[in-house]
Amino acid sequence: MVQSTVENLAPTRVKLEVEVPFEELKPRIDATYKSLADQIQVPGFRKGKVPSRLIDQRVGRGFVIENAVNDNLDAFFQEALRDNELSPLTRPEVDVTSVPGNEGDDEAPLKFNTEFDIRPTVELPDYKGLEVTVEPVTVSEEQEQKVLDDLRERFATLVDVDRPADKGDTVTIGLNATIDDEEVDTAEGLSYEIGSGTMLDGLDEALEGLSAGEDAIFETTLAGGEHTGEEATVKVVLESVKERELPEADDDFAQLASEFDTIDELKADLKNQAAEEAKTNQGVEARENALEELLKLVEVPVPENMLAEQVEQHFTSQGHTEGDEHDTEEHREKVKENFREAFINEVVLDAIADQEEIQVEQSELIEYILSSASQYGMDPNQFAQMLDQAGQVPMIMGEVRRRKALAAVLEEAKVVDTEGNDVDLSFFLNPEGEEETAEEAEEDNN
């Protein structure tokens, strides 16, 4: 039976000492002899029937022991982890200190030490009655008008205009790119919205102020084709200019864009929508502030080795190399701090979830998957299958559980606005109110 002891080196690092008795290791050594017997040819012996003593003569017993240890070291390590309920956060550093044959003892035990980082155990504060302050719910006339204008934008039409192009206009353009006076790409009849920044760096600035038939030249870095990443000179020709024309906000528009007959009815409904959105935003603010106040009360040591591994994996997985335009020291530091913050949040919220004995119901998991699939524009079944194949379901369950833990904290918190009024968040504390998108999380690390 594998024997092991744990020594705490730091709040986030342990040393695991493992001893495997010879009788536990011997079947693995015998299996190694059998494997080598299938590979070694010795005159007078059939394949697979070569005696162990002849294998020792050919390759040495030390070679056999080394292979047996290497093939089974991880299995013994995993058994020791299970026995001690440990989950490494970083790659273990392994040092083998004893194998059979050491100091002439053919039946010496296998001994090895390994060091690695683990999650710290934190002492939770009394988070009942946590004081949280938020901005009051307000809906200004400007906000109401914006909601109406956003709806009008959805029904806008493009009309030709005879004037210089400006930000927000939709233009038809032709492009010609050259490198060292050699044409490398050309295109005509392209539709582009000035200010969207979706085509080439410098294009927006070149187009603003041009009239139909005029052209401009600018320097840029090509973003597509075989010359991606190369500097080029680009000539842009403006062919036409169109602006978005919004429909009049009248009864006809109300009937076109909604189930209401009059614009007054539509405006009243949009005002209610703006108020509901403001309340939801207040709930999001309360949740963020509750977490912020909670973390002020807890000290969470963070293993630096883990952060270094996560940062390296983040950049290599995206195909970046250190020093390129994306992989800079400043960006690495930002990504590192994002990982640090995420780790602290997880440790604290997982501890609260344990203390509150929070479980994740299947319906809650399904609801999360449906919401995430909608955000990515994917079929829910395909999205769920993708998560399952990638082994990410446990991660998703952990995220849902942590959200419920934070909701439990917020439910017990005293929430007031900056004017001293009590804030009722009961509508927000159900699962439908938890709407942080997956894109927001991803953007933090980009």
Coordinates of C-alpha atoms in Angstrom, one line a residue:
M1 CA 0.0 0.0 0.0
V2 CA 1.3 3.4 -0.9
Q3 CA 2.2 5.5 2.1
S4 CA 2.4 9.3 2.0
T5 CA 2.8 12.4 4.2
V6 CA 2.1 16.0 3.6
E7 CA 4.2 19.0 4.7
N8 CA 2.8 22.5 4.4
L9 CA 5.6 24.7 3.0
A10 CA 3.4 27.8 2.6
P11 CA -0.3 28.6 2.6
T12 CA -0.4 27.6 -1.1
R13 CA 2.4 25.1 -1.4
V14 CA 2.9 21.6 0.0
K15 CA 5.6 18.9 -0.1
L16 CA 4.2 15.4 -0.6
E17 CA 6.5 12.5 0.4
V18 CA 5.5 9.1 -1.1
E19 CA 6.8 5.6 -0.2
V20 CA 5.9 2.6 -2.3
P21 CA 6.8 -0.8 -0.6
F22 CA 8.7 -3.2 -2.8
E23 CA 5.9 -5.7 -2.8
E24 CA 3.6 -3.0 -4.3
L25 CA 6.2 -2.2 -6.9
K26 CA 7.2 -5.7 -7.8
P27 CA 4.2 -6.5 -10.1
R28 CA 5.1 -3.4 -12.1
I29 CA 8.7 -4.5 -12.3
D30 CA 7.6 -7.9 -13.5
A31 CA 5.3 -6.3 -16.1
T32 CA 8.3 -4.3 -17.4
Y33 CA 10.4 -7.5 -17.7
K34 CA 7.6 -9.0 -19.7
S35 CA 7.4 -6.0 -22.0
L36 CA 11.2 -6.0 -22.6
A37 CA 11.1 -9.8 -23.2
D38 CA 8.7 -9.1 -26.1
Q39 CA 11.3 -6.6 -27.5
I40 CA 14.6 -8.4 -27.0
Q41 CA 15.8 -11.2 -29.2
V42 CA 18.1 -13.8 -27.6
P43 CA 19.2 -16.9 -29.6
G44 CA 17.7 -20.1 -28.2
F45 CA 14.7 -18.3 -26.7
R46 CA 11.3 -17.6 -28.2
K47 CA 10.1 -14.0 -28.3
G48 CA 8.5 -13.1 -25.0
K49 CA 10.3 -16.0 -23.2
V50 CA 13.6 -14.4 -22.4
P51 CA 14.5 -14.9 -18.7
S52 CA 14.8 -11.9 -16.5
R53 CA 18.5 -12.7 -15.7
L54 CA 19.3 -12.5 -19.4
I55 CA 17.5 -9.2 -19.7
D56 CA 19.5 -7.9 -16.8
Q57 CA 22.7 -9.0 -18.6
R58 CA 21.6 -7.2 -21.8
V59 CA 20.2 -3.9 -20.5
G60 CA 21.0 -4.0 -16.7
R61 CA 18.5 -4.3 -13.8
G62 CA 18.9 -0.6 -13.2
F63 CA 17.4 0.1 -16.7
V64 CA 14.4 -2.2 -15.9
I65 CA 13.8 -0.5 -12.5
E66 CA 14.0 3.0 -14.1
N67 CA 11.4 2.0 -16.7
A68 CA 9.1 0.5 -14.2
V69 CA 9.3 3.6 -12.0
N70 CA 8.8 6.0 -14.9
D71 CA 5.8 4.1 -16.2
N72 CA 4.1 4.0 -12.8
L73 CA 5.2 7.1 -11.0
D74 CA 2.2 9.1 -12.0
A75 CA -0.2 6.3 -10.8
F76 CA 1.4 6.3 -7.4
F77 CA 1.4 10.1 -7.3
Q78 CA -2.3 10.2 -8.2
E79 CA -3.1 7.6 -5.4
A80 CA -1.2 9.7 -2.9
L81 CA -3.2 12.8 -4.0
R82 CA -6.5 11.0 -3.5
D83 CA -5.4 9.7 -0.1
N84 CA -4.6 13.2 1.0
E85 CA -7.4 15.0 -0.9
L86 CA -5.1 17.2 -2.7
S87 CA -5.5 18.9 -6.1
P88 CA -2.4 20.5 -7.6
L89 CA -2.7 23.9 -9.2
T90 CA 0.8 23.7 -10.8
R91 CA 3.0 21.1 -12.4
P92 CA 4.7 19.1 -9.6
E93 CA 8.4 19.1 -9.1
V94 CA 9.4 15.4 -8.5
D95 CA 12.6 14.1 -6.8
V96 CA 13.1 10.3 -6.7
T97 CA 15.2 9.6 -3.6
S98 CA 15.1 5.7 -3.5
V99 CA 14.5 2.8 -5.9
P100 CA 15.1 -1.0 -5.5
G101 CA 18.8 -1.6 -5.7
N102 CA 19.8 1.5 -3.8
E103 CA 22.8 0.8 -1.6
G104 CA 22.7 -2.9 -2.6
D105 CA 19.2 -3.5 -1.3
D106 CA 17.3 -5.1 -4.2
E107 CA 14.0 -4.8 -2.3
A108 CA 14.3 -1.2 -1.2
P109 CA 11.1 0.8 -1.5
L110 CA 10.4 3.4 -4.1
K111 CA 10.5 6.9 -2.4
F112 CA 9.9 10.2 -4.1
N113 CA 9.1 13.8 -3.0
T114 CA 7.0 16.2 -4.9
E115 CA 6.2 19.9 -4.4
F116 CA 3.3 21.8 -5.9
D117 CA 0.9 24.6 -5.3
I118 CA -2.6 24.1 -4.0
R119 CA -5.6 26.2 -3.2
P120 CA -5.3 28.0 0.1
T121 CA -7.8 27.5 2.9
V122 CA -9.4 30.8 3.8
E123 CA -11.2 31.9 6.9
L124 CA -14.5 33.5 5.9
P125 CA -15.7 36.7 7.6
D126 CA -19.2 37.2 8.8
Y127 CA -20.8 38.3 5.6
K128 CA -24.4 38.5 6.9
G129 CA -25.6 42.1 6.7
L130 CA -22.8 43.3 4.4
E131 CA -23.3 46.9 3.6
V132 CA -23.5 47.7 -0.1
T133 CA -24.1 51.1 -1.7
V134 CA -25.3 51.7 -5.3
E135 CA -26.4 54.5 -7.4
P136 CA -30.1 55.3 -7.4
V137 CA -32.3 54.2 -10.3
T138 CA -32.8 57.2 -12.6
V139 CA -34.1 57.4 -16.2
S140 CA -33.4 60.8 -17.8
E141 CA -35.1 62.2 -20.8
E142 CA -31.9 61.6 -22.7
Q143 CA -32.0 57.9 -21.8
E144 CA -35.6 57.7 -22.9
Q145 CA -34.8 59.4 -26.2
K146 CA -31.9 57.1 -26.7
V147 CA -34.1 54.0 -26.4
L148 CA -36.5 55.5 -28.9
D149 CA -33.6 56.4 -31.3
D150 CA -32.1 52.9 -31.0
L151 CA -35.4 51.5 -32.1
R152 CA -35.6 54.0 -35.0
E153 CA -32.1 53.0 -36.0
R154 CA -33.4 49.4 -36.6
F155 CA -35.8 50.7 -39.2
A156 CA -33.4 53.3 -40.7
T157 CA -32.8 53.4 -44.5
L158 CA -29.7 54.5 -46.5
V159 CA -30.1 57.5 -48.8
D160 CA -27.6 59.0 -51.2
V161 CA -26.2 62.4 -50.1
D162 CA -24.2 65.0 -52.0
R163 CA -21.7 66.1 -49.3
P164 CA -18.3 65.1 -47.9
A165 CA -18.3 61.8 -46.0
D166 CA -18.5 61.8 -42.2
K167 CA -18.4 59.4 -39.3
G168 CA -21.4 57.0 -39.4
D169 CA -22.0 57.3 -43.1
T170 CA -22.1 54.2 -45.3
V171 CA -19.8 54.6 -48.3
T172 CA -19.0 52.6 -51.4
I173 CA -15.2 52.5 -52.0
G174 CA -12.5 51.0 -54.1
L175 CA -9.1 50.0 -52.6
N176 CA -5.7 49.5 -54.2
A177 CA -2.7 48.3 -52.1
T178 CA 0.9 48.4 -53.1
I179 CA 4.2 47.3 -51.4
D180 CA 7.3 49.0 -52.9
D181 CA 5.3 50.2 -55.8
E182 CA 4.1 46.7 -56.6
E183 CA 0.3 46.1 -56.6
V184 CA -0.6 43.4 -54.1
D185 CA -4.4 43.7 -53.8
T186 CA -7.3 45.6 -55.3
A187 CA -11.0 45.7 -54.8
E188 CA -14.0 47.8 -55.9
G189 CA -17.6 48.3 -54.8
L190 CA -16.9 47.7 -51.1
S191 CA -19.5 48.9 -48.6
Y192 CA -18.1 50.3 -45.4
E193 CA -19.4 52.3 -42.4
I194 CA -17.0 55.1 -41.5
G195 CA -15.9 54.8 -37.9
S196 CA -16.6 51.1 -37.6
G197 CA -12.9 50.3 -37.7
T198 CA -13.6 46.9 -39.3
M199 CA -11.3 47.1 -42.3
L200 CA -7.9 48.8 -42.3
D201 CA -6.2 51.0 -39.8
G202 CA -6.2 54.6 -41.1
L203 CA -9.1 54.0 -43.5
D204 CA -11.6 56.0 -41.3
E205 CA -9.3 59.0 -41.2
A206 CA -8.6 58.9 -44.9
L207 CA -12.4 58.8 -45.8
E208 CA -13.7 61.5 -43.5
G209 CA -14.0 64.7 -45.6
L210 CA -13.9 63.1 -49.0
S211 CA -16.6 63.6 -51.5
A212 CA -17.8 61.1 -54.2
G213 CA -15.1 60.7 -56.9
E214 CA -12.2 61.9 -54.6
D215 CA -9.4 59.7 -53.3
A216 CA -6.8 59.6 -50.6
I217 CA -3.6 57.7 -49.9
F218 CA -2.6 56.3 -46.5
E219 CA -0.1 53.9 -45.0
T220 CA -1.3 50.8 -43.1
T221 CA -0.7 47.2 -42.1
L222 CA -2.5 44.7 -44.2
A223 CA -4.9 42.6 -42.3
G224 CA -5.7 39.8 -44.8
G225 CA -4.3 37.7 -47.7
E226 CA -0.8 36.5 -48.2
H227 CA 0.7 39.8 -47.2
T228 CA -1.0 39.9 -43.8
G229 CA 1.1 42.0 -41.3
E230 CA 3.1 43.8 -44.0
E231 CA 3.2 47.6 -44.4
A232 CA 1.5 48.9 -47.5
T233 CA 0.5 52.0 -49.2
V234 CA -3.3 52.1 -49.9
K235 CA -5.2 54.3 -52.3
V236 CA -8.9 54.6 -51.4
V237 CA -11.4 56.0 -53.9
L238 CA -14.8 57.2 -52.6
E239 CA -17.5 56.1 -55.0
S240 CA -20.7 57.2 -53.1
V241 CA -21.9 58.4 -49.8
K242 CA -25.1 57.3 -48.0
E243 CA -26.4 58.4 -44.7
R244 CA -28.9 56.7 -42.4
E245 CA -32.3 58.3 -42.4
L246 CA -34.4 57.6 -39.4
P247 CA -38.1 57.2 -39.7
E248 CA -40.3 59.9 -38.1
A249 CA -41.4 59.0 -34.5
D250 CA -45.1 59.1 -35.2
D251 CA -48.1 56.8 -35.0
D252 CA -47.2 55.1 -38.3
F253 CA -43.8 54.3 -36.9
A254 CA -45.3 52.9 -33.7
Q255 CA -47.6 50.6 -35.7
L256 CA -44.6 49.5 -37.8
A257 CA -42.2 48.9 -35.0
S258 CA -44.5 47.6 -32.2
E259 CA -47.8 46.3 -31.2
F260 CA -49.0 49.8 -30.2
D261 CA -51.2 52.1 -32.3
T262 CA -49.8 55.4 -31.2
I263 CA -46.4 56.9 -30.6
D264 CA -47.4 57.9 -27.1
E265 CA -48.2 54.3 -26.1
L266 CA -44.9 53.2 -27.6
K267 CA -42.9 55.9 -25.7
A268 CA -44.6 54.9 -22.5
D269 CA -43.6 51.3 -23.0
L270 CA -40.0 52.2 -23.9
K271 CA -39.9 54.4 -20.8
N272 CA -40.8 51.3 -18.7
Q273 CA -38.2 49.3 -20.6
A274 CA -35.6 51.9 -19.8
A275 CA -36.6 51.8 -16.1
E276 CA -36.4 48.0 -16.0
E277 CA -32.9 48.2 -17.6
A278 CA -31.8 50.8 -15.1
K279 CA -33.0 48.5 -12.2
T280 CA -31.1 45.6 -13.7
N281 CA -28.0 47.7 -14.1
Q282 CA -28.4 48.6 -10.4
G283 CA -28.6 44.9 -9.5
V284 CA -25.4 44.3 -11.5
E285 CA -23.7 47.2 -9.7
A286 CA -24.9 45.8 -6.3
R287 CA -23.5 42.3 -7.1
E288 CA -20.2 43.8 -8.2
N289 CA -20.0 46.0 -5.1
A290 CA -21.0 43.2 -2.8
L291 CA -18.1 41.1 -4.1
E292 CA -15.8 44.0 -3.7
E293 CA -16.8 44.6 -0.1
L294 CA -16.6 40.9 0.6
L295 CA -13.1 40.6 -0.7
K296 CA -12.0 43.6 1.5
L297 CA -12.6 41.3 4.5
V298 CA -10.7 38.2 3.3
E299 CA -6.9 37.6 2.8
V300 CA -6.3 35.1 -0.1
P301 CA -2.7 34.1 -0.8
V302 CA -2.2 33.5 -4.5
P303 CA 0.5 31.1 -5.8
E304 CA 2.7 33.0 -8.2
N305 CA 3.8 29.9 -10.0
M306 CA 0.2 29.2 -11.0
L307 CA -0.2 32.7 -12.3
A308 CA 3.0 32.4 -14.4
E309 CA 1.8 29.1 -15.9
Q310 CA -1.7 30.6 -16.7
V311 CA -0.2 33.7 -18.3
E312 CA 2.2 31.6 -20.5
Q313 CA -0.6 29.3 -21.5
H314 CA -2.8 32.2 -22.4
F315 CA -0.4 33.7 -24.8
T316 CA 1.0 30.5 -26.4
S317 CA -2.6 29.2 -27.0
Q318 CA -3.3 32.3 -29.0
G319 CA -0.2 31.9 -31.1
H320 CA 1.7 34.9 -29.8
T321 CA 5.4 35.1 -29.0
E322 CA 6.9 37.3 -26.3
G323 CA 7.6 40.8 -27.6
D324 CA 5.2 40.8 -30.5
E325 CA 2.6 43.6 -30.8
H326 CA 0.0 41.6 -28.7
D327 CA 2.4 40.0 -26.2
T328 CA 3.9 42.9 -24.4
E329 CA 5.0 43.4 -20.8
E330 CA 2.1 45.7 -20.1
H331 CA -0.5 43.2 -21.6
R332 CA 1.1 40.3 -19.7
E333 CA 0.8 42.2 -16.4
K334 CA -2.9 43.0 -17.2
V335 CA -3.6 39.3 -18.0
K336 CA -1.8 38.3 -14.8
E337 CA -3.9 40.6 -12.7
N338 CA -7.1 39.3 -14.3
F339 CA -6.1 35.8 -13.4
R340 CA -5.2 36.8 -9.9
E341 CA -8.6 38.5 -9.4
A342 CA -10.4 35.5 -10.9
F343 CA -8.5 33.1 -8.6
I344 CA -9.3 35.1 -5.5
N345 CA -13.0 35.4 -6.5
E346 CA -13.2 31.6 -7.0
V347 CA -11.5 30.7 -3.7
V348 CA -13.8 33.0 -1.7
L349 CA -17.0 32.1 -3.5
D350 CA -16.3 28.4 -3.4
A351 CA -15.7 28.6 0.3
I352 CA -19.1 30.4 0.7
A353 CA -20.8 27.8 -1.5
D354 CA -19.3 25.1 0.7
Q355 CA -20.4 26.8 3.9
E356 CA -23.9 27.5 2.5
E357 CA -24.0 23.9 1.1
I358 CA -25.0 25.2 -2.3
Q359 CA -25.9 22.7 -5.0
V360 CA -26.5 23.2 -8.7
E361 CA -29.7 21.9 -10.0
Q362 CA -29.9 20.4 -13.5
S363 CA -32.4 23.1 -14.5
E364 CA -30.0 25.8 -13.5
L365 CA -27.2 24.3 -15.6
I366 CA -29.5 24.0 -18.6
E367 CA -30.6 27.6 -18.1
Y368 CA -27.0 28.8 -18.1
I369 CA -26.2 26.8 -21.2
L370 CA -29.2 28.2 -23.0
S371 CA -28.2 31.7 -22.1
S372 CA -24.6 31.2 -23.1
A373 CA -25.6 29.6 -26.4
S374 CA -27.8 32.5 -27.2
Q375 CA -25.0 35.0 -26.5
Y376 CA -22.7 33.1 -28.9
G377 CA -25.5 32.7 -31.5
M378 CA -25.3 28.9 -31.4
D379 CA -27.8 26.1 -31.2
P380 CA -28.2 25.1 -27.6
N381 CA -27.8 21.4 -28.3
Q382 CA -24.6 21.9 -30.3
F383 CA -23.3 24.3 -27.6
A384 CA -24.0 21.7 -24.9
Q385 CA -22.3 19.0 -26.9
M386 CA -19.3 21.2 -27.5
L387 CA -19.0 21.8 -23.7
D388 CA -19.3 18.1 -23.0
Q389 CA -16.7 17.1 -25.5
A390 CA -14.3 19.8 -24.2
G391 CA -14.8 18.5 -20.6
Q392 CA -16.1 22.0 -19.5
V393 CA -19.3 20.9 -17.9
P394 CA -17.7 20.8 -14.4
M395 CA -16.2 24.2 -15.0
I396 CA -19.7 25.5 -15.9
M397 CA -21.2 24.0 -12.8
G398 CA -18.6 25.7 -10.7
E399 CA -19.4 29.0 -12.3
V400 CA -23.1 28.6 -11.6
R401 CA -22.4 27.5 -8.1
R402 CA -20.3 30.6 -7.5
R403 CA -23.0 32.8 -8.9
K404 CA -25.5 31.3 -6.4
A405 CA -23.0 31.9 -3.6
L406 CA -22.7 35.5 -4.4
A407 CA -26.4 35.8 -4.7
A408 CA -26.7 34.3 -1.2
V409 CA -24.3 37.0 0.1
L410 CA -26.3 39.8 -1.7
E411 CA -29.5 38.4 -0.4
E412 CA -28.3 38.9 3.2
A413 CA -26.7 42.3 2.4
K414 CA -28.0 45.7 3.4
V415 CA -28.2 47.5 0.1
V416 CA -28.9 51.2 -0.1
D417 CA -28.5 53.9 -2.7
T418 CA -26.3 56.9 -2.4
E419 CA -29.4 58.9 -1.2
G420 CA -29.9 56.5 1.7
N421 CA -32.9 54.7 0.4
D422 CA -33.2 50.9 0.8
V423 CA -32.9 49.0 -2.4
D424 CA -35.1 46.0 -3.1
L425 CA -33.2 43.4 -5.3
S426 CA -35.6 40.5 -4.9
F427 CA -36.4 40.7 -8.7
F428 CA -32.7 40.4 -9.4
L429 CA -31.8 37.6 -7.1
N430 CA -33.5 34.9 -9.2
P431 CA -31.5 33.1 -11.9
E432 CA -33.0 35.3 -14.7
G433 CA -31.2 38.3 -13.2
E434 CA -27.8 36.9 -13.5
E435 CA -26.8 38.0 -17.0
E436 CA -23.0 38.6 -17.1
T437 CA -22.0 37.4 -20.5
A438 CA -19.3 35.0 -21.5
E439 CA -17.9 37.7 -23.8
E440 CA -17.3 40.0 -20.9
A441 CA -15.2 37.4 -19.2
E442 CA -13.2 36.7 -22.3
E443 CA -12.6 40.4 -23.0
D444 CA -10.8 40.8 -19.7
N445 CA -8.0 38.6 -21.0
N446 CA -7.7 40.0 -24.5

